[in-house]
Amino acid sequence: MTDTTLGALPIARTPDPVEAPALRWGILGPGWIAARFVEALHANTRQQVVAVGSRDHSRAGAFAAQWAVPTAHGSYEALLDDPQVDIVYIATTHPSHRDNAIDALSAGKHVLVEKPLALDAAGAREIVTAAARADRFVGEAMWTKFLPKFDVIRQLLDGGALGEIRTVLADHGEFFTPDHRIYDPELAGGPLLDLGTYPIALAHMVFGSFTSVIAHGQPAAPELTGQISALLSDAAGNQAVLHTTILSDTPTSAVISGRDATLHIGGPFFMPGPFTLTRHGGSPVLHYDEKPGTQTDGLHYAAAEAARLIANGRIESEIHPLRYAVATLEVADEIRSQL
Ligand SMILES: NC(=O)c1ccc[n+]([C@@H]2O[C@H](COP(=O)([O-])OP(=O)(O)OC[C@H]3O[C@@H](n4cnc5c(N)ncnc54)[C@H](OP(=O)(O)O)[C@@H]3O)[C@@H](O)[C@H]2O)c1
């Protein structure tokens, strides 16, 4: 899309997820997001979920019964030893992602890791090294980037439809009660890695790199951040103003604003849903009309992309390569160091 007259929005190039070759998936960590993932695969793809592994056999069994998964394993090791499994979806809590991913690669499996890829950039780089050594696919399930809506947005950005982009405003705030794992410092709680990774990844998608990060936080409890505002600048001085919180529900919207036009992505910007592109001066306004959806309506796009790439002998996605996950965590590391 190189037409900057903005007569119409480009069409999403995302292939139909149903057409993706079927892989045999193993689910590692049968929690909340794992259930949404299996639901999305069953509803929207031909992917086969063949096994689930938990640290506790009864939890694996309950998940398997609820989601019609044929095999339940009472340890992660047993899941990784299962020859029926081609690819492992890692859905454990953040501190386990690095070791789970490296163990899965050592067992010869392909891997899709829930975000964040690791606790920090150093851990993410260890996964990158292990992936290259194992010659297996590894991807971060930053599902937003794989949605058809984001393919349209990428085409607009790549085609220069917004003119020179100066500003990104992005927010992800959700109220959680203190009984949620996001309040547990032992599980790297706080908004940064669960919610903040979305605004950071969006800013990275637009600007590529940052020369300055300034962050300010408010605690939710001792040793736990509640909300963060961050100002990121690139070498040209362009700015991303980001916010994330677990203390209240905030708009969760995003704006990408250039000299010629502005993109308004309504909240939650990271899920399926509509956006508008408004030309400077207010006309025309182009609408991307998509029904707002949740994880169940979108997690499968990253899985289908992994299946297509693996079938073609590829070990990394171009839509969201591992270096993007590392770059997101480099920003998160800097924010954390300032709080
Ligand atoms: N893409 C998205 O929209 C999205 C949404 C929510 C969460 N996530 C990501 O998904 C990951 C899991 O989040 P969740 O909300 O699904 O969490 P959850 O419901 O608490 O599930 C996490 C699973 O991890 C396993 N686990 C391993 N070590 C653990 C430990 N020390 N403490 C607690 N659980 C442990 C548990 O399985 P067993 O003990 O049974 O093995 C548990 O079922 C997070 O990293 C999060 O960032 C992504």
mmCIF file of C-alpha atoms and ligand atoms in Angstrom:
data_model
loop_
_atom_site.group_PDB
_atom_site.id
_atom_site.type_symbol
_atom_site.label_atom_id
_atom_site.label_comp_id
_atom_site.label_asym_id
_atom_site.label_seq_id
_atom_site.Cartn_x
_atom_site.Cartn_y
_atom_site.Cartn_z
ATOM 1 C CA MET A 1 0.000 0.000 0.000
ATOM 2 C CA THR A 2 1.845 3.081 -1.228
ATOM 3 C CA ASP A 3 -1.191 5.231 -2.056
ATOM 4 C CA THR A 4 -1.162 8.052 0.449
ATOM 5 C CA THR A 5 -4.288 9.684 -0.960
ATOM 6 C CA LEU A 6 -6.192 7.434 1.434
ATOM 7 C CA GLY A 7 -9.109 6.579 -0.816
ATOM 8 C CA ALA A 8 -9.632 3.317 1.036
ATOM 9 C CA LEU A 9 -7.917 1.182 3.632
ATOM 10 C CA PRO A 10 -5.743 -1.693 2.407
ATOM 11 C CA ILE A 11 -7.088 -5.219 2.691
ATOM 12 C CA ALA A 12 -5.570 -7.490 5.357
ATOM 13 C CA ARG A 13 -3.160 -10.024 3.790
ATOM 14 C CA THR A 14 -3.499 -12.433 6.735
ATOM 15 C CA PRO A 15 -4.076 -15.972 5.397
ATOM 16 C CA ASP A 16 -7.169 -17.849 6.583
ATOM 17 C CA PRO A 17 -6.093 -19.626 9.822
ATOM 18 C CA VAL A 18 -8.197 -22.651 8.839
ATOM 19 C CA GLU A 19 -5.845 -23.246 5.899
ATOM 20 C CA ALA A 20 -2.712 -23.463 8.094
ATOM 21 C CA PRO A 21 -1.224 -27.002 8.109
ATOM 22 C CA ALA A 22 -2.207 -28.875 11.275
ATOM 23 C CA LEU A 23 0.447 -29.217 13.962
ATOM 24 C CA ARG A 24 0.128 -31.327 17.104
ATOM 25 C CA TRP A 25 0.219 -28.925 20.060
ATOM 26 C CA GLY A 26 1.157 -29.568 23.659
ATOM 27 C CA ILE A 27 -0.017 -27.078 26.287
ATOM 28 C CA LEU A 28 2.479 -26.386 29.066
ATOM 29 C CA GLY A 29 0.751 -24.751 32.056
ATOM 30 C CA PRO A 30 -3.049 -25.207 32.083
ATOM 31 C CA GLY A 31 -4.091 -21.755 33.345
ATOM 32 C CA TRP A 32 -6.413 -18.978 32.175
ATOM 33 C CA ILE A 33 -4.703 -18.071 28.918
ATOM 34 C CA ALA A 34 -4.098 -21.727 28.011
ATOM 35 C CA ALA A 35 -7.862 -22.292 28.086
ATOM 36 C CA ARG A 36 -8.488 -19.249 25.846
ATOM 37 C CA PHE A 37 -5.772 -20.491 23.455
ATOM 38 C CA VAL A 38 -7.256 -23.970 23.100
ATOM 39 C CA GLU A 39 -10.729 -22.483 22.695
ATOM 40 C CA ALA A 40 -9.441 -20.219 19.907
ATOM 41 C CA LEU A 41 -7.619 -23.072 18.134
ATOM 42 C CA HIS A 42 -10.648 -25.358 18.294
ATOM 43 C CA ALA A 43 -13.028 -22.673 17.046
ATOM 44 C CA ASN A 44 -10.904 -21.221 14.262
ATOM 45 C CA THR A 45 -8.245 -23.675 13.008
ATOM 46 C CA ARG A 46 -7.431 -27.281 12.155
ATOM 47 C CA GLN A 47 -4.610 -27.338 14.735
ATOM 48 C CA GLN A 48 -4.716 -30.392 17.015
ATOM 49 C CA VAL A 49 -4.240 -29.999 20.743
ATOM 50 C CA VAL A 50 -2.942 -33.457 21.628
ATOM 51 C CA ALA A 51 -1.581 -33.087 25.167
ATOM 52 C CA VAL A 52 -1.451 -30.874 28.220
ATOM 53 C CA GLY A 53 1.136 -30.809 31.004
ATOM 54 C CA SER A 54 0.824 -29.488 34.545
ATOM 55 C CA ARG A 55 2.956 -29.698 37.669
ATOM 56 C CA ASP A 56 -0.057 -31.510 39.103
ATOM 57 C CA HIS A 57 -1.640 -34.442 37.296
ATOM 58 C CA SER A 58 -5.158 -33.653 38.473
ATOM 59 C CA ARG A 59 -4.946 -30.114 37.056
ATOM 60 C CA ALA A 60 -3.777 -31.522 33.718
ATOM 61 C CA GLY A 61 -6.602 -34.063 33.833
ATOM 62 C CA ALA A 62 -9.255 -31.460 34.574
ATOM 63 C CA PHE A 63 -8.024 -29.246 31.720
ATOM 64 C CA ALA A 64 -7.900 -32.228 29.348
ATOM 65 C CA ALA A 65 -11.460 -33.203 30.261
ATOM 66 C CA GLN A 66 -12.802 -29.683 29.871
ATOM 67 C CA TRP A 67 -11.155 -29.017 26.496
ATOM 68 C CA ALA A 68 -11.216 -32.542 24.987
ATOM 69 C CA VAL A 69 -7.423 -32.929 25.011
ATOM 70 C CA PRO A 70 -6.501 -36.640 24.598
ATOM 71 C CA THR A 71 -3.449 -36.823 26.903
ATOM 72 C CA ALA A 72 -2.809 -35.316 30.342
ATOM 73 C CA HIS A 73 0.727 -35.295 31.774
ATOM 74 C CA GLY A 74 1.522 -34.764 35.458
ATOM 75 C CA SER A 75 4.796 -32.944 34.776
ATOM 76 C CA TYR A 76 6.239 -30.581 32.202
ATOM 77 C CA GLU A 77 9.044 -33.092 31.560
ATOM 78 C CA ALA A 78 6.510 -35.761 30.561
ATOM 79 C CA LEU A 79 4.846 -33.349 28.141
ATOM 80 C CA LEU A 80 8.213 -32.484 26.571
ATOM 81 C CA ASP A 81 9.043 -36.209 26.246
ATOM 82 C CA ASP A 82 5.748 -36.915 24.458
ATOM 83 C CA PRO A 83 6.601 -37.905 20.850
ATOM 84 C CA GLN A 84 3.058 -36.952 19.763
ATOM 85 C CA VAL A 85 3.805 -33.273 20.405
ATOM 86 C CA ASP A 86 5.286 -31.120 17.583
ATOM 87 C CA ILE A 87 5.056 -27.707 19.216
ATOM 88 C CA VAL A 88 4.696 -26.552 22.805
ATOM 89 C CA TYR A 89 2.610 -23.533 23.809
ATOM 90 C CA ILE A 90 4.162 -22.149 26.997
ATOM 91 C CA ALA A 91 1.434 -20.598 29.135
ATOM 92 C CA THR A 92 3.100 -20.578 32.541
ATOM 93 C CA THR A 93 3.678 -17.478 34.651
ATOM 94 C CA HIS A 94 6.430 -15.075 33.516
ATOM 95 C CA PRO A 95 9.362 -16.314 35.661
ATOM 96 C CA SER A 96 9.115 -19.793 34.095
ATOM 97 C CA HIS A 97 9.028 -18.790 30.417
ATOM 98 C CA ARG A 98 12.784 -18.807 29.822
ATOM 99 C CA ASP A 99 13.494 -22.212 31.369
ATOM 100 C CA ASN A 100 10.339 -23.798 29.939
ATOM 101 C CA ALA A 101 11.244 -22.559 26.443
ATOM 102 C CA ILE A 102 14.860 -23.722 26.662
ATOM 103 C CA ASP A 103 13.761 -27.131 28.022
ATOM 104 C CA ALA A 104 11.247 -27.510 25.177
ATOM 105 C CA LEU A 105 13.914 -26.652 22.591
ATOM 106 C CA SER A 106 16.311 -29.146 24.189
ATOM 107 C CA ALA A 107 13.583 -31.774 23.818
ATOM 108 C CA GLY A 108 13.457 -31.015 20.088
ATOM 109 C CA LYS A 109 10.103 -29.212 20.121
ATOM 110 C CA HIS A 110 9.053 -26.041 18.337
ATOM 111 C CA VAL A 111 7.892 -23.405 20.807
ATOM 112 C CA LEU A 112 5.342 -20.597 21.042
ATOM 113 C CA VAL A 113 5.868 -18.667 24.293
ATOM 114 C CA GLU A 114 3.274 -16.418 25.899
ATOM 115 C CA LYS A 115 4.372 -12.837 26.348
ATOM 116 C CA PRO A 116 6.678 -11.722 27.839
ATOM 117 C CA LEU A 117 9.217 -14.003 26.132
ATOM 118 C CA ALA A 118 11.255 -13.900 29.367
ATOM 119 C CA LEU A 119 11.551 -11.803 32.517
ATOM 120 C CA ASP A 120 14.163 -9.537 30.953
ATOM 121 C CA ALA A 121 16.143 -8.994 27.772
ATOM 122 C CA ALA A 122 19.021 -11.176 28.987
ATOM 123 C CA GLY A 123 16.658 -14.140 29.452
ATOM 124 C CA ALA A 124 15.109 -13.502 26.041
ATOM 125 C CA ARG A 125 18.569 -13.511 24.429
ATOM 126 C CA GLU A 126 19.259 -16.903 26.029
ATOM 127 C CA ILE A 127 16.132 -18.242 24.300
ATOM 128 C CA VAL A 128 17.274 -16.751 20.982
ATOM 129 C CA THR A 129 20.626 -18.554 21.340
ATOM 130 C CA ALA A 130 18.931 -21.830 22.286
ATOM 131 C CA ALA A 131 16.555 -21.552 19.311
ATOM 132 C CA ALA A 132 19.409 -21.094 16.861
ATOM 133 C CA ARG A 133 21.273 -24.060 18.391
ATOM 134 C CA ALA A 134 18.213 -26.316 18.275
ATOM 135 C CA ASP A 135 17.151 -25.157 14.801
ATOM 136 C CA ARG A 136 13.529 -25.112 15.942
ATOM 137 C CA PHE A 137 10.830 -22.463 15.612
ATOM 138 C CA VAL A 138 10.445 -20.074 18.528
ATOM 139 C CA GLY A 139 7.965 -17.230 18.636
ATOM 140 C CA GLU A 140 6.602 -14.889 21.259
ATOM 141 C CA ALA A 141 2.793 -15.073 21.264
ATOM 142 C CA MET A 142 2.414 -11.300 21.019
ATOM 143 C CA TRP A 143 -0.962 -12.109 19.461
ATOM 144 C CA THR A 144 -1.902 -8.494 18.689
ATOM 145 C CA LYS A 145 0.763 -8.263 16.004
ATOM 146 C CA PHE A 146 -0.742 -11.241 14.127
ATOM 147 C CA LEU A 147 -4.328 -9.924 14.000
ATOM 148 C CA PRO A 148 -5.638 -8.940 10.523
ATOM 149 C CA LYS A 149 -6.275 -5.451 11.931
ATOM 150 C CA PHE A 150 -2.569 -5.048 12.600
ATOM 151 C CA ASP A 151 -1.675 -6.210 9.103
ATOM 152 C CA VAL A 152 -3.786 -3.320 7.787
ATOM 153 C CA ILE A 153 -2.104 -0.922 10.229
ATOM 154 C CA ARG A 154 1.356 -2.157 9.169
ATOM 155 C CA GLN A 155 0.485 -1.555 5.510
ATOM 156 C CA LEU A 156 -0.612 2.004 6.350
ATOM 157 C CA LEU A 157 2.630 2.675 8.232
ATOM 158 C CA ASP A 158 4.859 1.038 5.608
ATOM 159 C CA GLY A 159 3.086 2.913 2.801
ATOM 160 C CA GLY A 160 3.620 6.268 4.478
ATOM 161 C CA ALA A 161 -0.105 6.980 4.762
ATOM 162 C CA LEU A 162 0.360 8.952 7.984
ATOM 163 C CA GLY A 163 3.277 11.067 6.789
ATOM 164 C CA GLU A 164 6.151 11.537 9.207
ATOM 165 C CA ILE A 165 5.075 9.964 12.480
ATOM 166 C CA ARG A 166 5.797 12.102 15.512
ATOM 167 C CA THR A 167 3.665 10.667 18.287
ATOM 168 C CA VAL A 168 2.349 7.400 19.718
ATOM 169 C CA LEU A 169 -0.019 7.447 22.702
ATOM 170 C CA ALA A 170 -0.872 4.035 24.108
ATOM 171 C CA ASP A 171 -2.433 2.752 27.302
ATOM 172 C CA HIS A 172 -3.286 -0.584 28.854
ATOM 173 C CA GLY A 173 -4.876 -0.419 32.277
ATOM 174 C CA GLU A 174 -7.072 -2.978 33.986
ATOM 175 C CA PHE A 175 -8.270 -3.169 37.573
ATOM 176 C CA PHE A 176 -7.194 -6.341 39.394
ATOM 177 C CA THR A 177 -7.985 -7.403 42.930
ATOM 178 C CA PRO A 178 -5.025 -8.365 45.153
ATOM 179 C CA ASP A 179 -5.845 -12.091 44.980
ATOM 180 C CA HIS A 180 -4.764 -12.184 41.302
ATOM 181 C CA ARG A 181 -1.250 -13.452 40.460
ATOM 182 C CA ILE A 182 -0.506 -9.966 39.053
ATOM 183 C CA TYR A 183 -0.199 -8.835 42.699
ATOM 184 C CA ASP A 184 2.453 -11.463 43.483
ATOM 185 C CA PRO A 185 6.022 -10.045 43.457
ATOM 186 C CA GLU A 186 7.346 -13.637 43.289
ATOM 187 C CA LEU A 187 5.612 -13.965 39.912
ATOM 188 C CA ALA A 188 7.033 -10.662 38.616
ATOM 189 C CA GLY A 189 3.700 -8.979 39.286
ATOM 190 C CA GLY A 190 2.677 -5.428 38.471
ATOM 191 C CA PRO A 191 1.474 -4.051 35.145
ATOM 192 C CA LEU A 192 4.795 -3.903 33.266
ATOM 193 C CA LEU A 193 5.158 -7.451 31.891
ATOM 194 C CA ASP A 194 1.486 -8.440 31.678
ATOM 195 C CA LEU A 195 -0.076 -5.238 30.284
ATOM 196 C CA GLY A 196 2.733 -2.777 29.607
ATOM 197 C CA THR A 197 4.347 -5.012 26.999
ATOM 198 C CA TYR A 198 1.485 -4.181 24.581
ATOM 199 C CA PRO A 199 2.006 -0.389 24.511
ATOM 200 C CA ILE A 200 5.790 -0.889 24.399
ATOM 201 C CA ALA A 201 5.510 -3.366 21.503
ATOM 202 C CA LEU A 202 3.245 -0.925 19.633
ATOM 203 C CA ALA A 203 5.687 1.957 20.134
ATOM 204 C CA HIS A 204 8.535 -0.310 18.990
ATOM 205 C CA MET A 205 6.542 -1.318 15.898
ATOM 206 C CA VAL A 206 6.187 2.354 14.941
ATOM 207 C CA PHE A 207 9.580 3.836 15.890
ATOM 208 C CA GLY A 208 11.912 0.819 15.884
ATOM 209 C CA SER A 209 14.289 1.987 18.601
ATOM 210 C CA PHE A 210 14.574 4.508 21.385
ATOM 211 C CA THR A 211 17.425 6.676 22.616
ATOM 212 C CA SER A 212 15.674 7.825 25.792
ATOM 213 C CA VAL A 213 13.272 6.243 28.288
ATOM 214 C CA ILE A 214 11.872 8.218 31.239
ATOM 215 C CA ALA A 215 9.495 6.376 33.560
ATOM 216 C CA HIS A 216 7.545 7.173 36.690
ATOM 217 C CA GLY A 217 5.737 4.622 38.839
ATOM 218 C CA GLN A 218 3.301 4.382 41.723
ATOM 219 C CA PRO A 219 3.389 1.370 44.072
ATOM 220 C CA ALA A 220 0.341 -0.833 44.585
ATOM 221 C CA ALA A 221 1.883 -2.592 47.586
ATOM 222 C CA PRO A 222 5.383 -3.015 49.027
ATOM 223 C CA GLU A 223 7.676 -4.285 46.249
ATOM 224 C CA LEU A 224 4.897 -4.083 43.681
ATOM 225 C CA THR A 225 4.324 -1.401 41.056
ATOM 226 C CA GLY A 226 0.704 -0.355 40.526
ATOM 227 C CA GLN A 227 0.921 2.064 37.626
ATOM 228 C CA ILE A 228 3.588 3.364 35.270
ATOM 229 C CA SER A 229 3.811 6.260 32.845
ATOM 230 C CA ALA A 230 6.738 6.283 30.443
ATOM 231 C CA LEU A 231 8.042 8.674 27.806
ATOM 232 C CA LEU A 232 10.119 7.037 25.065
ATOM 233 C CA SER A 233 11.965 9.110 22.453
ATOM 234 C CA ASP A 234 13.773 8.029 19.309
ATOM 235 C CA ALA A 235 16.900 9.586 17.802
ATOM 236 C CA ALA A 236 14.827 12.202 15.956
ATOM 237 C CA GLY A 237 12.989 13.196 19.138
ATOM 238 C CA ASN A 238 9.702 11.537 18.155
ATOM 239 C CA GLN A 239 7.775 10.506 21.258
ATOM 240 C CA ALA A 240 5.769 7.578 22.575
ATOM 241 C CA VAL A 241 3.759 8.364 25.705
ATOM 242 C CA LEU A 242 2.764 5.105 27.354
ATOM 243 C CA HIS A 243 0.730 4.184 30.421
ATOM 244 C CA THR A 244 -0.156 0.967 32.184
ATOM 245 C CA THR A 245 -1.865 0.181 35.469
ATOM 246 C CA ILE A 246 -3.432 -2.577 37.525
ATOM 247 C CA LEU A 247 -5.164 -0.032 39.807
ATOM 248 C CA SER A 248 -8.063 0.986 37.549
ATOM 249 C CA ASP A 249 -9.695 0.442 34.173
ATOM 250 C CA THR A 250 -8.295 2.964 31.695
ATOM 251 C CA PRO A 251 -9.206 3.600 28.004
ATOM 252 C CA THR A 252 -6.747 0.969 26.640
ATOM 253 C CA SER A 253 -6.725 2.887 23.369
ATOM 254 C CA ALA A 254 -3.850 3.946 21.127
ATOM 255 C CA VAL A 255 -3.154 6.818 18.769
ATOM 256 C CA ILE A 256 -0.474 6.895 16.068
ATOM 257 C CA SER A 257 -0.173 10.378 14.755
ATOM 258 C CA GLY A 258 1.686 11.683 11.713
ATOM 259 C CA ARG A 259 1.959 14.926 9.754
ATOM 260 C CA ASP A 260 -0.725 13.828 7.260
ATOM 261 C CA ALA A 261 -3.092 11.595 9.200
ATOM 262 C CA THR A 262 -3.898 10.075 12.583
ATOM 263 C CA LEU A 263 -4.835 6.520 13.481
ATOM 264 C CA HIS A 264 -7.206 6.101 16.440
ATOM 265 C CA ILE A 265 -7.334 2.504 17.665
ATOM 266 C CA GLY A 266 -10.199 2.249 20.110
ATOM 267 C CA GLY A 267 -9.771 0.330 23.324
ATOM 268 C CA PRO A 268 -8.746 -2.376 23.780
ATOM 269 C CA PHE A 269 -6.311 -1.525 20.981
ATOM 270 C CA PHE A 270 -4.513 -4.876 21.349
ATOM 271 C CA MET A 271 -7.615 -6.993 20.629
ATOM 272 C CA PRO A 272 -9.707 -7.452 17.479
ATOM 273 C CA GLY A 273 -11.832 -4.366 16.874
ATOM 274 C CA PRO A 274 -12.261 -1.202 14.831
ATOM 275 C CA PHE A 275 -9.977 1.755 14.162
ATOM 276 C CA THR A 276 -10.200 4.976 12.194
ATOM 277 C CA LEU A 277 -7.758 6.848 10.019
ATOM 278 C CA THR A 278 -8.408 10.588 9.889
ATOM 279 C CA ARG A 279 -6.682 12.794 7.345
ATOM 280 C CA HIS A 280 -5.270 16.114 8.612
ATOM 281 C CA GLY A 281 -8.133 18.562 8.304
ATOM 282 C CA GLY A 282 -10.683 15.935 9.292
ATOM 283 C CA SER A 283 -11.637 14.387 5.953
ATOM 284 C CA PRO A 284 -11.847 11.726 4.794
ATOM 285 C CA VAL A 285 -12.224 9.458 7.809
ATOM 286 C CA LEU A 286 -11.628 5.815 6.896
ATOM 287 C CA HIS A 287 -13.113 3.153 9.158
ATOM 288 C CA TYR A 288 -11.791 -0.342 9.772
ATOM 289 C CA ASP A 289 -15.020 -2.023 10.781
ATOM 290 C CA GLU A 290 -14.362 -5.078 12.881
ATOM 291 C CA LYS A 291 -16.497 -6.465 15.659
ATOM 292 C CA PRO A 292 -14.667 -6.030 18.977
ATOM 293 C CA GLY A 293 -13.337 -9.399 20.109
ATOM 294 C CA THR A 294 -11.341 -11.025 22.870
ATOM 295 C CA GLN A 295 -8.464 -13.522 23.104
ATOM 296 C CA THR A 296 -10.798 -16.307 21.958
ATOM 297 C CA ASP A 297 -11.315 -14.393 18.709
ATOM 298 C CA GLY A 298 -7.636 -13.765 18.094
ATOM 299 C CA LEU A 299 -5.041 -15.986 19.767
ATOM 300 C CA HIS A 300 -5.164 -18.468 16.883
ATOM 301 C CA TYR A 301 -3.599 -16.079 14.346
ATOM 302 C CA ALA A 302 -0.167 -16.379 15.991
ATOM 303 C CA ALA A 303 -0.575 -20.169 16.158
ATOM 304 C CA ALA A 304 -1.572 -20.396 12.487
ATOM 305 C CA GLU A 305 1.435 -18.260 11.517
ATOM 306 C CA ALA A 306 3.708 -20.611 13.475
ATOM 307 C CA ALA A 307 2.165 -23.640 11.734
ATOM 308 C CA ARG A 308 2.647 -22.128 8.260
ATOM 309 C CA LEU A 309 6.256 -21.162 8.976
ATOM 310 C CA ILE A 310 7.157 -24.557 10.425
ATOM 311 C CA ALA A 311 5.611 -26.316 7.418
ATOM 312 C CA ASN A 312 7.909 -24.183 5.242
ATOM 313 C CA GLY A 313 10.992 -25.027 7.297
ATOM 314 C CA ARG A 314 11.229 -21.548 8.843
ATOM 315 C CA ILE A 315 12.173 -20.964 12.477
ATOM 316 C CA GLU A 316 11.197 -17.334 12.995
ATOM 317 C CA SER A 317 8.313 -15.019 12.181
ATOM 318 C CA GLU A 318 8.919 -11.867 10.139
ATOM 319 C CA ILE A 319 5.821 -10.251 11.628
ATOM 320 C CA HIS A 320 7.191 -10.453 15.163
ATOM 321 C CA PRO A 321 10.786 -11.714 15.092
ATOM 322 C CA LEU A 322 12.512 -12.590 18.341
ATOM 323 C CA ARG A 323 14.602 -9.416 18.189
ATOM 324 C CA TYR A 324 11.356 -7.427 18.602
ATOM 325 C CA ALA A 325 10.565 -9.352 21.794
ATOM 326 C CA VAL A 326 14.109 -8.656 23.011
ATOM 327 C CA ALA A 327 13.740 -4.946 22.163
ATOM 328 C CA THR A 328 10.443 -4.746 24.088
ATOM 329 C CA LEU A 329 12.129 -6.285 27.109
ATOM 330 C CA GLU A 330 15.082 -3.888 26.826
ATOM 331 C CA VAL A 331 12.617 -1.017 27.239
ATOM 332 C CA ALA A 332 10.874 -2.859 30.092
ATOM 333 C CA ASP A 333 14.267 -3.411 31.777
ATOM 334 C CA GLU A 334 15.046 0.317 31.583
ATOM 335 C CA ILE A 335 11.602 1.252 32.935
ATOM 336 C CA ARG A 336 12.015 -1.226 35.814
ATOM 337 C CA SER A 337 15.447 0.156 36.664
ATOM 338 C CA GLN A 338 13.947 3.647 37.036
ATOM 339 C CA LEU A 339 10.978 2.716 39.242
HETATM 340 N N1 LIG B 1 -2.041 -13.136 25.359
HETATM 341 C C1 LIG B 1 -2.846 -12.704 26.316
HETATM 342 O O1 LIG B 1 -3.850 -12.038 26.060
HETATM 343 C C2 LIG B 1 -2.557 -13.066 27.729
HETATM 344 C C3 LIG B 1 -3.554 -12.913 28.690
HETATM 345 C C4 LIG B 1 -3.290 -13.347 29.993
HETATM 346 C C5 LIG B 1 -2.044 -13.862 30.303
HETATM 347 N N2 LIG B 1 -1.084 -13.950 29.335
HETATM 348 C C6 LIG B 1 0.246 -14.489 29.663
HETATM 349 O O2 LIG B 1 0.110 -15.863 29.935
HETATM 350 C C7 LIG B 1 0.901 -16.253 31.053
HETATM 351 C C8 LIG B 1 0.014 -17.004 32.062
HETATM 352 O O3 LIG B 1 -1.002 -16.143 32.501
HETATM 353 P P1 LIG B 1 -2.389 -16.723 33.097
HETATM 354 O O4 LIG B 1 -3.215 -15.520 33.354
HETATM 355 O O5 LIG B 1 -2.917 -17.788 32.222
HETATM 356 O O6 LIG B 1 -1.890 -17.307 34.472
HETATM 357 P P2 LIG B 1 -2.524 -18.506 35.342
HETATM 358 O O7 LIG B 1 -3.985 -18.606 35.077
HETATM 359 O O8 LIG B 1 -2.069 -18.281 36.728
HETATM 360 O O9 LIG B 1 -1.841 -19.804 34.748
HETATM 361 C C9 LIG B 1 -0.454 -19.972 34.771
HETATM 362 C C10 LIG B 1 -0.086 -21.441 34.798
HETATM 363 O O10 LIG B 1 1.321 -21.503 35.011
HETATM 364 C C11 LIG B 1 1.646 -22.666 35.749
HETATM 365 N N3 LIG B 1 2.699 -22.311 36.696
HETATM 366 C C12 LIG B 1 3.987 -22.714 36.609
HETATM 367 N N4 LIG B 1 4.711 -22.212 37.615
HETATM 368 C C13 LIG B 1 3.874 -21.484 38.374
HETATM 369 C C14 LIG B 1 4.037 -20.767 39.583
HETATM 370 N N5 LIG B 1 5.222 -20.665 40.195
HETATM 371 N N6 LIG B 1 2.957 -20.151 40.098
HETATM 372 C C15 LIG B 1 1.754 -20.208 39.475
HETATM 373 N N7 LIG B 1 1.541 -20.901 38.322
HETATM 374 C C16 LIG B 1 2.600 -21.535 37.785
HETATM 375 C C17 LIG B 1 0.367 -23.157 36.409
HETATM 376 O O11 LIG B 1 0.109 -24.464 35.902
HETATM 377 P P3 LIG B 1 0.417 -25.799 36.739
HETATM 378 O O12 LIG B 1 0.867 -25.388 38.109
HETATM 379 O O13 LIG B 1 -0.872 -26.524 36.729
HETATM 380 O O14 LIG B 1 1.480 -26.468 35.971
HETATM 381 C C18 LIG B 1 -0.723 -22.215 35.940
HETATM 382 O O15 LIG B 1 -1.865 -22.864 35.472
HETATM 383 C C19 LIG B 1 1.528 -14.972 31.604
HETATM 384 O O16 LIG B 1 2.903 -14.940 31.312
HETATM 385 C C20 LIG B 1 0.801 -13.841 30.915
HETATM 386 O O17 LIG B 1 1.645 -12.752 30.561
HETATM 387 C C21 LIG B 1 -1.324 -13.586 28.058
#
